[in-house]
CSV table of C-alpha atoms in Angstrom, one decimal:
chain,number,residue,atom,x,y,z
A,5,UNK,CA,36.7,32.1,-53.6
A,6,UNK,CA,34.6,34.6,-51.6
A,7,UNK,CA,35.9,34.8,-48.1
A,8,UNK,CA,32.8,36.3,-46.6
A,9,UNK,CA,29.3,37.5,-47.5
A,10,UNK,CA,27.6,40.7,-46.4
A,11,UNK,CA,23.9,41.2,-46.6
A,12,UNK,CA,21.1,43.3,-45.2
A,13,UNK,CA,21.7,46.6,-46.9
A,14,UNK,CA,19.0,48.6,-48.7
A,15,UNK,CA,17.3,51.9,-49.0
A,16,UNK,CA,16.0,53.5,-45.9
A,17,UNK,CA,14.9,57.0,-44.9
A,18,UNK,CA,16.8,59.1,-42.5
A,19,UNK,CA,16.1,58.0,-38.9
A,20,UNK,CA,15.4,54.5,-40.0
A,21,UNK,CA,17.3,51.3,-39.1
A,22,UNK,CA,19.0,48.4,-40.9
A,23,UNK,CA,20.7,45.3,-39.7
A,24,UNK,CA,23.7,44.1,-41.7
A,25,UNK,CA,24.9,40.5,-41.5
A,26,UNK,CA,28.3,39.0,-42.3
A,27,UNK,CA,29.0,35.3,-42.7
A,28,UNK,CA,32.7,34.5,-43.0
A,29,UNK,CA,33.7,31.3,-44.7
A,30,UNK,CA,35.9,30.4,-41.7
A,31,UNK,CA,35.2,30.4,-38.0
A,32,UNK,CA,34.9,33.7,-36.1
A,33,UNK,CA,37.2,32.2,-33.5
A,34,UNK,CA,40.0,32.1,-36.1
A,35,UNK,CA,40.1,35.9,-36.1
A,36,UNK,CA,41.1,38.2,-33.3
A,37,UNK,CA,38.3,40.6,-34.1
A,38,UNK,CA,35.6,41.2,-36.7
A,39,UNK,CA,34.8,44.6,-38.0
A,40,UNK,CA,32.5,46.5,-40.3
A,41,UNK,CA,33.8,49.1,-42.7
A,42,UNK,CA,32.2,51.4,-45.2
A,43,UNK,CA,33.1,53.3,-48.3
A,44,UNK,CA,31.0,56.0,-49.7
A,45,UNK,CA,31.3,57.3,-53.3
A,46,UNK,CA,34.6,59.1,-53.8
A,47,UNK,CA,35.6,58.3,-50.2
A,48,UNK,CA,38.2,56.0,-48.7
A,49,UNK,CA,37.2,52.9,-46.8
A,50,UNK,CA,36.5,53.7,-43.2
A,51,UNK,CA,36.4,51.4,-40.1
A,52,UNK,CA,33.0,51.8,-38.5
A,53,UNK,CA,32.8,49.2,-35.7
A,54,UNK,CA,34.8,46.3,-34.3
A,55,UNK,CA,34.2,43.4,-32.0
A,56,UNK,CA,36.7,41.1,-30.4
A,57,UNK,CA,36.4,37.5,-29.4
A,58,UNK,CA,35.9,38.7,-25.8
A,59,UNK,CA,32.9,40.8,-26.9
A,60,UNK,CA,34.7,44.1,-26.5
A,61,UNK,CA,33.5,46.7,-29.0
A,62,UNK,CA,34.6,50.0,-30.4
A,63,UNK,CA,33.3,52.4,-32.9
A,64,UNK,CA,34.1,55.4,-35.0
A,65,UNK,CA,32.9,58.5,-33.2
A,66,UNK,CA,30.0,59.3,-35.4
A,67,UNK,CA,28.6,55.8,-35.0
A,68,UNK,CA,28.7,55.7,-31.2
A,69,UNK,CA,25.2,55.5,-29.7
A,70,UNK,CA,23.7,54.6,-33.1
A,71,UNK,CA,25.4,51.5,-34.3
A,72,UNK,CA,25.8,48.2,-32.4
A,73,UNK,CA,28.1,45.5,-33.6
A,74,UNK,CA,27.5,42.0,-32.3
A,75,UNK,CA,28.4,38.4,-33.0
A,76,UNK,CA,26.5,35.1,-32.9
A,77,UNK,CA,29.1,32.4,-32.5
A,78,UNK,CA,26.5,29.6,-33.1
A,79,UNK,CA,25.5,31.0,-36.4
A,80,UNK,CA,29.0,32.2,-37.1
A,81,UNK,CA,27.6,35.6,-38.0
A,82,UNK,CA,28.6,39.2,-37.3
A,83,UNK,CA,25.9,41.8,-37.3
A,84,UNK,CA,25.8,45.6,-37.4
A,85,UNK,CA,22.6,47.1,-36.1
A,86,UNK,CA,22.3,50.6,-37.5
A,87,UNK,CA,19.8,53.0,-36.0
A,88,UNK,CA,19.1,56.6,-36.5
A,89,UNK,CA,20.6,56.4,-39.9
A,90,UNK,CA,21.7,59.6,-41.6
A,91,UNK,CA,22.3,60.4,-45.3
A,92,UNK,CA,26.0,60.5,-44.5
A,93,UNK,CA,25.8,56.8,-43.6
A,94,UNK,CA,25.3,56.0,-47.3
A,95,UNK,CA,28.0,53.7,-48.4
A,96,UNK,CA,28.9,50.2,-49.3
A,97,UNK,CA,29.4,48.3,-46.1
A,98,UNK,CA,32.0,45.6,-45.8
A,99,UNK,CA,33.0,43.2,-43.0
A,100,UNK,CA,36.4,41.8,-42.5
A,101,UNK,CA,38.7,40.6,-39.7
A,102,UNK,CA,41.3,42.7,-38.0
A,103,UNK,CA,43.8,42.3,-35.3
A,104,UNK,CA,42.3,44.1,-32.4
A,105,UNK,CA,39.0,45.1,-30.9
A,106,UNK,CA,40.4,48.5,-30.3
A,107,UNK,CA,39.4,50.9,-33.0
A,108,UNK,CA,42.8,52.4,-33.7
A,109,UNK,CA,44.6,49.1,-33.9
A,110,UNK,CA,41.9,47.4,-35.9
A,111,UNK,CA,42.1,50.1,-38.5
A,112,UNK,CA,45.8,49.2,-39.1
A,113,UNK,CA,45.5,45.5,-39.0
A,114,UNK,CA,43.0,44.3,-41.6
A,115,UNK,CA,43.5,40.6,-42.0
A,116,UNK,CA,41.1,39.1,-44.5
A,117,UNK,CA,40.1,39.6,-48.1
A,118,UNK,CA,37.3,41.9,-49.0
A,119,UNK,CA,33.9,40.7,-50.1
A,120,UNK,CA,31.5,42.5,-52.4
A,121,UNK,CA,29.9,44.5,-49.5
A,122,UNK,CA,26.3,45.5,-49.2
A,123,UNK,CA,24.9,48.8,-50.2
A,124,UNK,CA,23.3,51.1,-47.7
A,125,UNK,CA,21.5,54.1,-49.0
A,126,UNK,CA,19.9,56.6,-46.6
A,127,UNK,CA,17.6,59.2,-48.1
A,128,UNK,CA,16.7,62.5,-46.6
């Protein structure tokens, strides 16, 4: 059974914006933190952004100032607002739970199963 569903990806020109959505099958409160990851062609999966239950956030360096992770507890949804997109942002984006809102610890504590992700393609 699919644990979560990502959506909102698409094709966008460099400098454009997208908002990704993630709906887990369970409650957001059952996870210490929620995170967005991405994996480009021929690349390993990378943690991009994380948000804890307290609202604390952290990001990979190249996303800081451009991406914003947020959560809507009523809708049980996690979002990733992506602005000023670059071709290097092209990847399949996944959401998942992790053990901490701190980037370094989140990257080592993936808790859930992986969904199918949503494709983000940024053209130059």
